[in-house]
Short mmCIF file of C-alpha atoms and ligand atoms in Angstrom, two decimals:
data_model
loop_
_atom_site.label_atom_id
_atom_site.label_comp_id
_atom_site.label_asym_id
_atom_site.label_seq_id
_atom_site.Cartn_x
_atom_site.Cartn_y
_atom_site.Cartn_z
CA UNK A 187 37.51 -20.33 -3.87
CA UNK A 188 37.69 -20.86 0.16
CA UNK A 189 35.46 -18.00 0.92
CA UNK A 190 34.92 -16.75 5.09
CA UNK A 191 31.74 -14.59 5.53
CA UNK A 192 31.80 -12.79 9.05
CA UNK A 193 28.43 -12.20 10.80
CA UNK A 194 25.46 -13.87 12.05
CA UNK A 195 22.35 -11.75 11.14
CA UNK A 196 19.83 -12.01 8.22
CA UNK A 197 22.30 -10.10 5.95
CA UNK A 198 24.88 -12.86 6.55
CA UNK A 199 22.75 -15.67 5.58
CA UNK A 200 21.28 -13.52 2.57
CA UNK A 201 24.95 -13.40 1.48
CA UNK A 202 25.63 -17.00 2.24
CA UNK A 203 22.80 -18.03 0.36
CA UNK A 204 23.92 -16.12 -2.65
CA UNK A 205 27.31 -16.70 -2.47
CA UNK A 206 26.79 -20.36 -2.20
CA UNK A 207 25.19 -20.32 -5.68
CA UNK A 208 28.62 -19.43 -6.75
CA UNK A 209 30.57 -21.56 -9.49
CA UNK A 210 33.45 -20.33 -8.26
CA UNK A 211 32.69 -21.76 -5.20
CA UNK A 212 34.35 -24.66 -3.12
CA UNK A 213 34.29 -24.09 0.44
CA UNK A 214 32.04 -21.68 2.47
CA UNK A 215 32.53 -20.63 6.36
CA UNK A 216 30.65 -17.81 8.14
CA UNK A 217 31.66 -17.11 11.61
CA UNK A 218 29.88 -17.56 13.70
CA UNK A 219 26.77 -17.79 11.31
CA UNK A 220 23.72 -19.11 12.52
CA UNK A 221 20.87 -22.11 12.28
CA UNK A 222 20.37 -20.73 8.76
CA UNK A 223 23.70 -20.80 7.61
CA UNK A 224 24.37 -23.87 9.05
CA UNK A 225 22.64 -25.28 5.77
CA UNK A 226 24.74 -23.86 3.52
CA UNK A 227 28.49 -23.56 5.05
CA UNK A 228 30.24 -24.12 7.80
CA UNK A 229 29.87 -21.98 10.67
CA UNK A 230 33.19 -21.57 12.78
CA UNK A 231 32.42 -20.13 16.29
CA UNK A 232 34.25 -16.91 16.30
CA UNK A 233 33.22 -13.48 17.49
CA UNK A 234 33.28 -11.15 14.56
CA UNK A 235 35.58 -8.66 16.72
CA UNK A 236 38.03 -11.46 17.01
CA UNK A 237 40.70 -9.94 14.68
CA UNK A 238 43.24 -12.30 15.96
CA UNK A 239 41.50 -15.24 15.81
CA UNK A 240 39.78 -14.83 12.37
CA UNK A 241 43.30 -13.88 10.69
CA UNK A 242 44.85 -17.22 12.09
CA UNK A 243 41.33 -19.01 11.00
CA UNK A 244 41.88 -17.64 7.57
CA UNK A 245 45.54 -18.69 7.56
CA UNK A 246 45.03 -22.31 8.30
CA UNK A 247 41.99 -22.88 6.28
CA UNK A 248 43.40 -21.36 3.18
CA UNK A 249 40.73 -18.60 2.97
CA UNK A 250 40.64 -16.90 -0.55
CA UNK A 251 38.53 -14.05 0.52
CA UNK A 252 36.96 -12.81 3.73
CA UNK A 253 32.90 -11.09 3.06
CA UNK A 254 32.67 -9.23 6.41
CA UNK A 255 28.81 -8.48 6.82
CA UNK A 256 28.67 -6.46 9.70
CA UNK A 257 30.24 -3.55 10.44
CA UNK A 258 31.42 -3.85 14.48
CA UNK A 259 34.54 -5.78 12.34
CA UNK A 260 35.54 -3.10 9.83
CA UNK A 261 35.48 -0.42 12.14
CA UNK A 262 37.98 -2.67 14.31
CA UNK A 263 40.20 -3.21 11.55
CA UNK A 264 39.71 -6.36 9.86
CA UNK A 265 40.07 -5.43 6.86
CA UNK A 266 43.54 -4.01 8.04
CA UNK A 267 44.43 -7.21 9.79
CA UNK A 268 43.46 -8.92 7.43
CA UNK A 269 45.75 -7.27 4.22
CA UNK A 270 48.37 -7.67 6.74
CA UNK A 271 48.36 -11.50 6.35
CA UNK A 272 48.04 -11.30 2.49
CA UNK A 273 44.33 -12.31 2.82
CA UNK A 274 41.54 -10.65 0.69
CA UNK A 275 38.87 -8.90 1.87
CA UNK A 276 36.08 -7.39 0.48
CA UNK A 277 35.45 -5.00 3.21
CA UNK A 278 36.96 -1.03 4.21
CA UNK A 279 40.20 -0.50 6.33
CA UNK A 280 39.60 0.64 9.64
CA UNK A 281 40.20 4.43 8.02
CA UNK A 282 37.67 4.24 5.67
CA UNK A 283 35.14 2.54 7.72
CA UNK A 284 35.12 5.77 9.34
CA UNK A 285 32.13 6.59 6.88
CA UNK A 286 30.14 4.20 9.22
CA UNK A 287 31.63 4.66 12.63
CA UNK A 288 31.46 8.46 12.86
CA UNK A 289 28.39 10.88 11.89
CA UNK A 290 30.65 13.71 11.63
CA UNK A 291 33.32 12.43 9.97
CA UNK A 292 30.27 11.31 7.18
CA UNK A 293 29.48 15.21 7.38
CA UNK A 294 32.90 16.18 6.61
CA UNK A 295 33.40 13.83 3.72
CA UNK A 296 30.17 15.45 1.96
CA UNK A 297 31.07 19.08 2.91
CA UNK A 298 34.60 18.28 1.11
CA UNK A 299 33.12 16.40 -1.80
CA UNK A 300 30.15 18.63 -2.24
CA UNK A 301 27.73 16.00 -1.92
CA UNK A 302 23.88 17.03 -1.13
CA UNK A 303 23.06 16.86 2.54
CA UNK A 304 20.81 18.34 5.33
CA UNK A 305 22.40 21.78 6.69
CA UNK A 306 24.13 20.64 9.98
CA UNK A 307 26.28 21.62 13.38
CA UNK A 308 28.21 18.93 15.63
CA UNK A 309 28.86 19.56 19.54
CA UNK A 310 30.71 17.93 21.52
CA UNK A 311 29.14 19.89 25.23
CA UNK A 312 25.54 19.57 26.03
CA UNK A 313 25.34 22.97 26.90
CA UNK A 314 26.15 24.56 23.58
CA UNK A 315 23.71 21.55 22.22
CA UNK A 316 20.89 22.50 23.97
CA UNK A 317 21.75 26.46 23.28
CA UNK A 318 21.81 25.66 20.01
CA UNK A 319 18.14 23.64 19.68
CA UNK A 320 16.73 26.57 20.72
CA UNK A 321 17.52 29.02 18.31
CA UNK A 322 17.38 26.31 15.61
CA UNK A 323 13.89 25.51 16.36
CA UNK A 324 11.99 22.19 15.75
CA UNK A 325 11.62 19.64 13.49
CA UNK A 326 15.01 18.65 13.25
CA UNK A 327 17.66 15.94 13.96
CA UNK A 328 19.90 15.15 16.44
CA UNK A 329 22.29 11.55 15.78
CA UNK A 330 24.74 10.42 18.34
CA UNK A 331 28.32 10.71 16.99
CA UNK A 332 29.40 7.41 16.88
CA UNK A 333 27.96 3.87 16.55
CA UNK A 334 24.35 2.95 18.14
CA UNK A 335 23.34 0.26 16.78
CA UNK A 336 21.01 1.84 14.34
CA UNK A 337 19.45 3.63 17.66
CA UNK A 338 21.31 6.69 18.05
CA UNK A 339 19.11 8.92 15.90
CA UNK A 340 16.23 10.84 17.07
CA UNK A 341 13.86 12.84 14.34
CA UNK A 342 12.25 15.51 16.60
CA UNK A 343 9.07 16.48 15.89
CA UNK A 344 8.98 18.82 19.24
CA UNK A 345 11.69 21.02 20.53
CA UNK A 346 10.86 19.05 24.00
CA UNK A 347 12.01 15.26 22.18
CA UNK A 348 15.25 17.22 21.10
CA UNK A 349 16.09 18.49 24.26
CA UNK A 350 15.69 15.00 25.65
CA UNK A 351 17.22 13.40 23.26
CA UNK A 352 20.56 15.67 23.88
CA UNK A 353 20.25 14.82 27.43
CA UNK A 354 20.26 11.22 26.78
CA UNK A 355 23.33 10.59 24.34
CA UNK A 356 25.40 13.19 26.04
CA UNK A 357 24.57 13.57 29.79
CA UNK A 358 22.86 10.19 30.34
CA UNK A 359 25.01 8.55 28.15
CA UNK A 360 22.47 6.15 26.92
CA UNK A 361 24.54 5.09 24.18
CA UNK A 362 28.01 5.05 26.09
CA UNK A 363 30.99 7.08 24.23
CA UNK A 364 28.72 7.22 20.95
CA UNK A 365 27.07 9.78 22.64
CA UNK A 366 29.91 11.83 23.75
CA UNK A 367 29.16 13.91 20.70
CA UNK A 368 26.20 14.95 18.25
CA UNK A 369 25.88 16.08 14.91
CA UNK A 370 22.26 18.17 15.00
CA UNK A 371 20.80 18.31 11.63
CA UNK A 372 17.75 20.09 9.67
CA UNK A 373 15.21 17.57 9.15
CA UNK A 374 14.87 16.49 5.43
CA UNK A 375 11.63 15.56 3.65
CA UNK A 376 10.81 12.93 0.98
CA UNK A 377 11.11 9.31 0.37
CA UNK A 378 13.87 7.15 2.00
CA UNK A 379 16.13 4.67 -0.29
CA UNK A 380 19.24 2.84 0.28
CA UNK A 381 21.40 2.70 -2.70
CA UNK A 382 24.15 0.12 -2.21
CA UNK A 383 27.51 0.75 -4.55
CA UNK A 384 29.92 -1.98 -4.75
CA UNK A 385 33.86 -0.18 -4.76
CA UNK A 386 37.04 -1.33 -5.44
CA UNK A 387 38.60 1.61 -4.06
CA UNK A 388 37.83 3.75 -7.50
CA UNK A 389 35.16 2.35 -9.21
CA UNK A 390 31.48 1.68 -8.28
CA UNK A 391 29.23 -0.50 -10.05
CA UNK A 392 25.44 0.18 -8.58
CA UNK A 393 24.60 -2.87 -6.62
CA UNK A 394 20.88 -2.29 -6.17
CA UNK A 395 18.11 0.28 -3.96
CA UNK A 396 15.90 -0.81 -1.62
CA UNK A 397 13.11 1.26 0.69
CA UNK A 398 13.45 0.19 4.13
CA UNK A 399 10.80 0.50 6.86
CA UNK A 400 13.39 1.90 10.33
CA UNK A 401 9.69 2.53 12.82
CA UNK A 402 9.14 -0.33 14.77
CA UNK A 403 5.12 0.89 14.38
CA UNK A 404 2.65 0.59 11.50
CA UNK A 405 2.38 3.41 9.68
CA UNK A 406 6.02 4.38 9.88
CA UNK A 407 5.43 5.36 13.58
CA UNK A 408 7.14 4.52 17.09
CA UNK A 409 11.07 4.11 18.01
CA UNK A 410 13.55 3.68 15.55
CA UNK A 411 14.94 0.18 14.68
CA UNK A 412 17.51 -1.75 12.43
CA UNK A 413 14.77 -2.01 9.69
CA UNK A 414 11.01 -3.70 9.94
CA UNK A 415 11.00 -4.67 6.54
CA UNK A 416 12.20 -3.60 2.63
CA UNK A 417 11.22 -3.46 -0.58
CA UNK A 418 13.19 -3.76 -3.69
CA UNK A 419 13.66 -0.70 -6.07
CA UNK A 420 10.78 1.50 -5.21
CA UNK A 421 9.01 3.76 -7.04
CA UNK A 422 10.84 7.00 -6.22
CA UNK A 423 14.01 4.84 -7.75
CA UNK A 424 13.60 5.87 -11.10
CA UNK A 425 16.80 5.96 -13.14
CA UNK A 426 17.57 9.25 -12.77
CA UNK A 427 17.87 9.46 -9.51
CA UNK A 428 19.85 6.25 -9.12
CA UNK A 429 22.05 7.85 -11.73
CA UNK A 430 22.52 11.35 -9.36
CA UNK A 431 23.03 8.90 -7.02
CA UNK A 432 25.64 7.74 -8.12
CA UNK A 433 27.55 10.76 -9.85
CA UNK A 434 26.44 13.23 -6.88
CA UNK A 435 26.91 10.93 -3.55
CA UNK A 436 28.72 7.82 -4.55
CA UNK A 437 31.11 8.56 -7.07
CA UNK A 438 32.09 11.87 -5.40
CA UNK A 439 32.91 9.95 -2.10
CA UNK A 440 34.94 7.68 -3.17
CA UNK A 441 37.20 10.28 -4.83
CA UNK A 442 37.20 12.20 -1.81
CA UNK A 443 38.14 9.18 0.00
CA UNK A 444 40.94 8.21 -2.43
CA UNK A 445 42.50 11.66 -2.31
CA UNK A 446 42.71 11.30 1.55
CA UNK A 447 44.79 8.15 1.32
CA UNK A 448 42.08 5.83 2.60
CA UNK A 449 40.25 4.00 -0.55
CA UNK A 450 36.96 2.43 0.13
CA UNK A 451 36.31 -0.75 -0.96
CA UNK A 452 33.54 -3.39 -0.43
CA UNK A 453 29.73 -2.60 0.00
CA UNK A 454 29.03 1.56 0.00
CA UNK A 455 25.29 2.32 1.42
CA UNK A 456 24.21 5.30 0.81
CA UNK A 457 21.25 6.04 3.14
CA UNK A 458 19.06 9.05 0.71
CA UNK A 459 16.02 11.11 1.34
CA UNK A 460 14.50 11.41 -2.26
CA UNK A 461 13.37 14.72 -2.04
CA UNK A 462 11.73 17.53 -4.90
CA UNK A 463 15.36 18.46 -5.45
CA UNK A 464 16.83 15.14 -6.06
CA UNK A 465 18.90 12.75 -4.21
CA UNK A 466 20.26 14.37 -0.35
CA UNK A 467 22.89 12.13 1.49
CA UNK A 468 21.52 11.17 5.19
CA UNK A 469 24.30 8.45 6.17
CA UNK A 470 26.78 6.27 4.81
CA UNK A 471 27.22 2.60 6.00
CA UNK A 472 30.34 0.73 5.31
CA UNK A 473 28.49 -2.27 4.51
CA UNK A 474 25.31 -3.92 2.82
CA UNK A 475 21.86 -3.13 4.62
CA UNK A 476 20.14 -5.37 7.02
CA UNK A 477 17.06 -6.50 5.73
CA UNK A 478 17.72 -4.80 2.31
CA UNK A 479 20.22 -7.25 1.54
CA UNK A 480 17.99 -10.07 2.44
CA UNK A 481 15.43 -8.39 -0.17
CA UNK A 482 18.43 -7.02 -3.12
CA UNK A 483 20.08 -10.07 -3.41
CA UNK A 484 17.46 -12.80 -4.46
CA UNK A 485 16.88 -10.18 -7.83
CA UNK A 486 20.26 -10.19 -8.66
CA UNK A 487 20.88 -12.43 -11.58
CA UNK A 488 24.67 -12.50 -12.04
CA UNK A 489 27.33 -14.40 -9.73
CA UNK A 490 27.66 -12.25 -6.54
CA UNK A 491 31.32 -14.45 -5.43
CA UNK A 492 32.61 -13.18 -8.86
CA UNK A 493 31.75 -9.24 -8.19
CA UNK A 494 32.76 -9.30 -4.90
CA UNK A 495 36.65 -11.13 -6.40
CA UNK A 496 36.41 -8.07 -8.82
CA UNK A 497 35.81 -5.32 -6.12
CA UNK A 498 38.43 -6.85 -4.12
CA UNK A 499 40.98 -7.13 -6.76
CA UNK A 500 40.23 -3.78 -8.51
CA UNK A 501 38.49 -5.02 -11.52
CA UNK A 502 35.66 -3.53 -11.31
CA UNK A 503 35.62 -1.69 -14.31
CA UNK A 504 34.03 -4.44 -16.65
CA UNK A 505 31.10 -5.77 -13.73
CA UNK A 506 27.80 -5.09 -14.09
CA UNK A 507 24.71 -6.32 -11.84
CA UNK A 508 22.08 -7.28 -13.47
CA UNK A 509 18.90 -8.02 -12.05
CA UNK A 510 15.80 -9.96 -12.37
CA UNK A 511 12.27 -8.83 -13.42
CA UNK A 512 9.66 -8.64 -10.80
CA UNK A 513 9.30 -7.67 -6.92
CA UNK A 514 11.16 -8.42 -3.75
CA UNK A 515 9.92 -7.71 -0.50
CA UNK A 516 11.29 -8.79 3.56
CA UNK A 517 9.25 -8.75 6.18
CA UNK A 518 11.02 -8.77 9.56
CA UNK A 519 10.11 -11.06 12.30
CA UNK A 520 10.68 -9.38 15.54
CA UNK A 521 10.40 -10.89 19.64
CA UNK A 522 8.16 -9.11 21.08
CA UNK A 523 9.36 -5.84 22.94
CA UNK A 524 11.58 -5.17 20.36
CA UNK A 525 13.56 -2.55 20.25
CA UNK A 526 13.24 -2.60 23.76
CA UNK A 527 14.06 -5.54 25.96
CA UNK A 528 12.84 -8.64 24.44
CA UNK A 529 13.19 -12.52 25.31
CA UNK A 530 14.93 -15.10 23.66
CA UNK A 531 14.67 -18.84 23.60
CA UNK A 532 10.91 -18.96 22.87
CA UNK A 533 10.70 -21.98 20.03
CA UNK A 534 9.86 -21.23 16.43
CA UNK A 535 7.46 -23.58 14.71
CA UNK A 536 6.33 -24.46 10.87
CA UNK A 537 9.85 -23.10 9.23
CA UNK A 538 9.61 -25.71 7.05
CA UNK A 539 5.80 -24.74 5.74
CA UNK A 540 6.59 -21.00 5.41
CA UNK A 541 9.30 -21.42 3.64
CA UNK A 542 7.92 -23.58 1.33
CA UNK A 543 5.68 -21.28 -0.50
CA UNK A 544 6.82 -20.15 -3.71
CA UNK A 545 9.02 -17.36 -4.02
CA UNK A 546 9.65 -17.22 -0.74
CA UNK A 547 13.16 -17.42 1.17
CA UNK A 548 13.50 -17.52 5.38
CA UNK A 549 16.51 -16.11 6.25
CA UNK A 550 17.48 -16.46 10.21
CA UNK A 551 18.62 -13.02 11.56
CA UNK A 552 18.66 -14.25 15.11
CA UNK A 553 18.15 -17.29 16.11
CA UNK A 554 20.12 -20.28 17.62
CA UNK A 555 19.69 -23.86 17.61
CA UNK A 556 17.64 -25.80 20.49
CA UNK A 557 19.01 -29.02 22.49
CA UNK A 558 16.18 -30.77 20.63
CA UNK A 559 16.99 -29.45 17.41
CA UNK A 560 13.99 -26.71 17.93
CA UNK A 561 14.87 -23.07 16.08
CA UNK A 562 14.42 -20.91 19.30
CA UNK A 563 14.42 -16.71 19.12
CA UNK A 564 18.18 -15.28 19.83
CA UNK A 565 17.90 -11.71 19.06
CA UNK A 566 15.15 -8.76 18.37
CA UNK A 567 15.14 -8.88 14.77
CA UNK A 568 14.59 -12.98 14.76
CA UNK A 569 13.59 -14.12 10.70
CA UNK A 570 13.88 -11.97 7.50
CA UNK A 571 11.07 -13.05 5.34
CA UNK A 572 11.73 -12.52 1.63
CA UNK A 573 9.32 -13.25 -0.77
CA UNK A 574 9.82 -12.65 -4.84
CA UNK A 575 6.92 -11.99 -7.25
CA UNK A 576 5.94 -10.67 -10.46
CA UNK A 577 5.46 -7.52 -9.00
CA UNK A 578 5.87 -6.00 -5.48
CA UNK A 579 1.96 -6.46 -4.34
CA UNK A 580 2.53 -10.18 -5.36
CA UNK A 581 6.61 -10.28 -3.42
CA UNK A 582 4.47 -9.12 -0.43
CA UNK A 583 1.82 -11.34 -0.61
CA UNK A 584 4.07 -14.49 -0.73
CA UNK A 585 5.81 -13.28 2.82
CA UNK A 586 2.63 -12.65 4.97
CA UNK A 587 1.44 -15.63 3.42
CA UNK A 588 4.89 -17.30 4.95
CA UNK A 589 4.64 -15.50 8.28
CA UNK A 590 0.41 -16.67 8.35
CA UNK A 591 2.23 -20.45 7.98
CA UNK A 592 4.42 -19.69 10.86
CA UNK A 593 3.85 -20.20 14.35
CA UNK A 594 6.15 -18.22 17.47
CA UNK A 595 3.79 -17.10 20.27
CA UNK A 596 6.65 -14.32 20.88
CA UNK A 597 6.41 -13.06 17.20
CA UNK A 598 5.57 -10.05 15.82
CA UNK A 599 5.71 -8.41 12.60
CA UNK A 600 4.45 -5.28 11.10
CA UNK A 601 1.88 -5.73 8.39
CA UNK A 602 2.17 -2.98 6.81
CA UNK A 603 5.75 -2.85 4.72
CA UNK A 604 5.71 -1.39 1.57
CA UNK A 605 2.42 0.86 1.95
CA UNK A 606 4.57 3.51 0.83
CA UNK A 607 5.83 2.10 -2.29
CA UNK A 608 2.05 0.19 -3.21
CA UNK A 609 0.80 3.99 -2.63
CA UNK A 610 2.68 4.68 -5.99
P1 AMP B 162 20.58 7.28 10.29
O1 AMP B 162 21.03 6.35 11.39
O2 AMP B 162 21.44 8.46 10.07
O3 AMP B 162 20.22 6.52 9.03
O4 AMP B 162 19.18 7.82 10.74
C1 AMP B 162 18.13 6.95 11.05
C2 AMP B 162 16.85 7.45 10.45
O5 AMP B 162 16.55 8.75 10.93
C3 AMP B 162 16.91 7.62 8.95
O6 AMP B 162 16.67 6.46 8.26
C4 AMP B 162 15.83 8.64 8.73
O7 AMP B 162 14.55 8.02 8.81
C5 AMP B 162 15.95 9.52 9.92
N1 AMP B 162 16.77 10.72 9.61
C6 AMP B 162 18.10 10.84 9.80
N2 AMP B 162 18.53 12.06 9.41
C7 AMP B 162 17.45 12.71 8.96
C8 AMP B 162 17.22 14.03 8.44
N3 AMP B 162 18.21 14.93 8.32
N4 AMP B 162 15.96 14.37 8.10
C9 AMP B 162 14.93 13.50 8.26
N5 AMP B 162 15.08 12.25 8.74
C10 AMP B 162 16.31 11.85 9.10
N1 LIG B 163 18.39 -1.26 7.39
C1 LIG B 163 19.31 -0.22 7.62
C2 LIG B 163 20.67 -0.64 7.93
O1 LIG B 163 21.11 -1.73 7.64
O2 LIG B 163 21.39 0.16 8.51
#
């Protein structure tokens, strides 16, 4: 199999790496990848956006199946592009990416499919927003409309934060056109887990849960971000409620999606709050997490290349994941200032020493390669630290002791991930 993965983050390498355990396997690309990947596969320097220029890639090389990591590409149409040259992909259409690209459109799907979710209202003036906060009160939520880069969702604690976070996404535009309308929400409580489902369109096989830490600050405090940090099948995972996960959220979805015309297929992520009454949907993402897939896939034990041929080719019915004993945990390495403005090109030393400790697995998320062959920063989430363990406390243990072995003056890290899940 001639296999193209499309991204360059921590996700994409996590999937490289996996993928490139593969049997099945005899060529790997990723486009355009990164310093990590370039270890494992061949990175091709395309934008992931480039629909055009993919497709042809994928012609010419002979490409079996296209793994799009990232979502800017599905919600483009990749997928679409892609099934229009006879090429697989194990990725959404454009029309069922929708699950990602639009809040509402997430709300409408669970009001049709009767799927548990915080009580909600979308506007599309700021007047009739702002009306609105006040007679709903505070806490709650208000989320940009459309894509924001994991950014366009503020929890308000104070009726004050909501009001100004209305006037950002839809007067200041902060977040361009994904701001153009909101979805305001009543603010769940619980635990947060990301269940991932892998679909062929009508079946799901549960593809792992994962707690991610989204505050930039210790303690779960500070600005929202694309995830600090993860840990592998928390506590509040028990069995049963990955089972109502899956018959209450997933499943339902999918039929919902089916019955509209526009199967989903590839990665489902459903984003939960774990609450006293089970299970409540918060988002859906149209792809694997980012750093939960850098901490799901080292447990898996099975071939991820041959699930992903099954999804794509509607065989799902006889996979199963199955999935080592032990602990997983990423820690996040960010450049300082994150999620705020941040610099790049400051040089990362002693990969090679952190990475060596056991159980442990550095996976770049954004970095580039130096004229001198230095790893230098390229992005605000920079290395996704994963280390594996008998148990979580150990999994955690091996990662700081990776990041202690590393040395990046512009690094920073939270220290924290996984208090919740160690708290039992
Ligand atoms: P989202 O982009 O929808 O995943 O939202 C980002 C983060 O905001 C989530 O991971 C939650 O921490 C928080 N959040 C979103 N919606 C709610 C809600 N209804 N209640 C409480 N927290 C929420
Ligand atoms: N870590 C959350 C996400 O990938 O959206």
């Amino acid at each position: 199999m001639r296999v193209l993965i499309i991204g360059s983050g921590g996700r994409e390498h996590a999937l490289a790496w996996a993928i490139a355990k593969s049997p099945l396997l005899s060529k790997l690309y990723v486009a355009p990848g990164n310093p990590g990947t370039a270890a494992l596969a061949e990175n091709v320097m395309l934008r992931p956006t480039d629909l055009a220029g993919i497709t042809a890639f994928a012609r010419e090389r002979g490409i079996d199946l296209v793994v799009p990591g990232t979502e800017a590409p599905l919600v483009a149409g990749l997928a679409d592009a892609l099934a229009g040259a006879g090429i697989a992909c194990c990725g959404p259409s454009a029309a069922a990416a929708r699950l990602e690209g639009s809040k509402l459109f997430t709300k409408q799907i669970a009001e049709a499919a009767g799927i548990p979710t915080a009580r909600w209202e979308s506007f599309s003036e700021a007047d009739a927003a702002h009306e609105y906060l006040e007679r709903a009160g505070a806490p709650i939520v208000v989320k940009a409309d459309g894509l924001a880069a994991g950014k366009g969702v503020v929890v308000a604690a104070s009726l004050a934060e909501a009001h100004a976070a209305v006037t950002a996404l839809m007067e200041e535009r902060v977040h361009g056109a994904a701001g153009a309308s909101v979805v305001i929400e009543e603010c769940l409580t619980g635990e947060e887990l990301s269940v991932f489902a892998l679909c062929d369109g009508e079946e799901a096989v549960f593809f792992g849960a994962a707690a991610d830490h989204k505050r930039v600050g210790e303690g779960d405090t500070g600005p929202n971000t694309g995830g600090m940090g993860a840990v592998f099948n928390p506590p509040w995972a028990t069995p049963e409620v990955i089972e109502r996960a899956m018959t209450e959220i997933i499943r339902p979805a999918l039929r919902e999606m089916a019955r509209r015309g526009t199967p989903f297929r590839g990665f489902l992520f459903a984003g939960l709050m774990v609450g006293p009454d089970g299970p409540q949907l918060i988002e859906f993402n149209a792809r694997f997490g980012d750093p939960e897939c850098e901490t799901v896939l080292p447990m898996l034990a099975g071939d991820l290349l041959a699930a992903l041929l099954a999804a794509t080719k509607g065989g799902l019915r006889d996979v199963r994941a199955a999935w080592r004993p032990g602990g997983s945990a990423t820690v996040v390495m960010c450049a300082r200032g994150y999620p705020g403005a941040y610099a790049t090109g400051s040089e990362i030393y002693g990969l090679d020493e952190a990475g060596a400790v056991p159980g442990v697995t550095i996976f770049h998320a954004g970095t580039m390669m130096g004229e001198t062959g230095g790893v230098l920063a390229n992005g605000g989430r920079v290395l996704a630290v994963n280390g594996v363990g008998q148990d979580l406390r150990e999994a955690l243990g091996r990662a700081y002791a990776a990041i202690d072995r590393l040395d990046w003056e512009d690094g920073f890290c939270r220290r924290d991930i996984g208090w919740r899940a160690l708290r039992g």
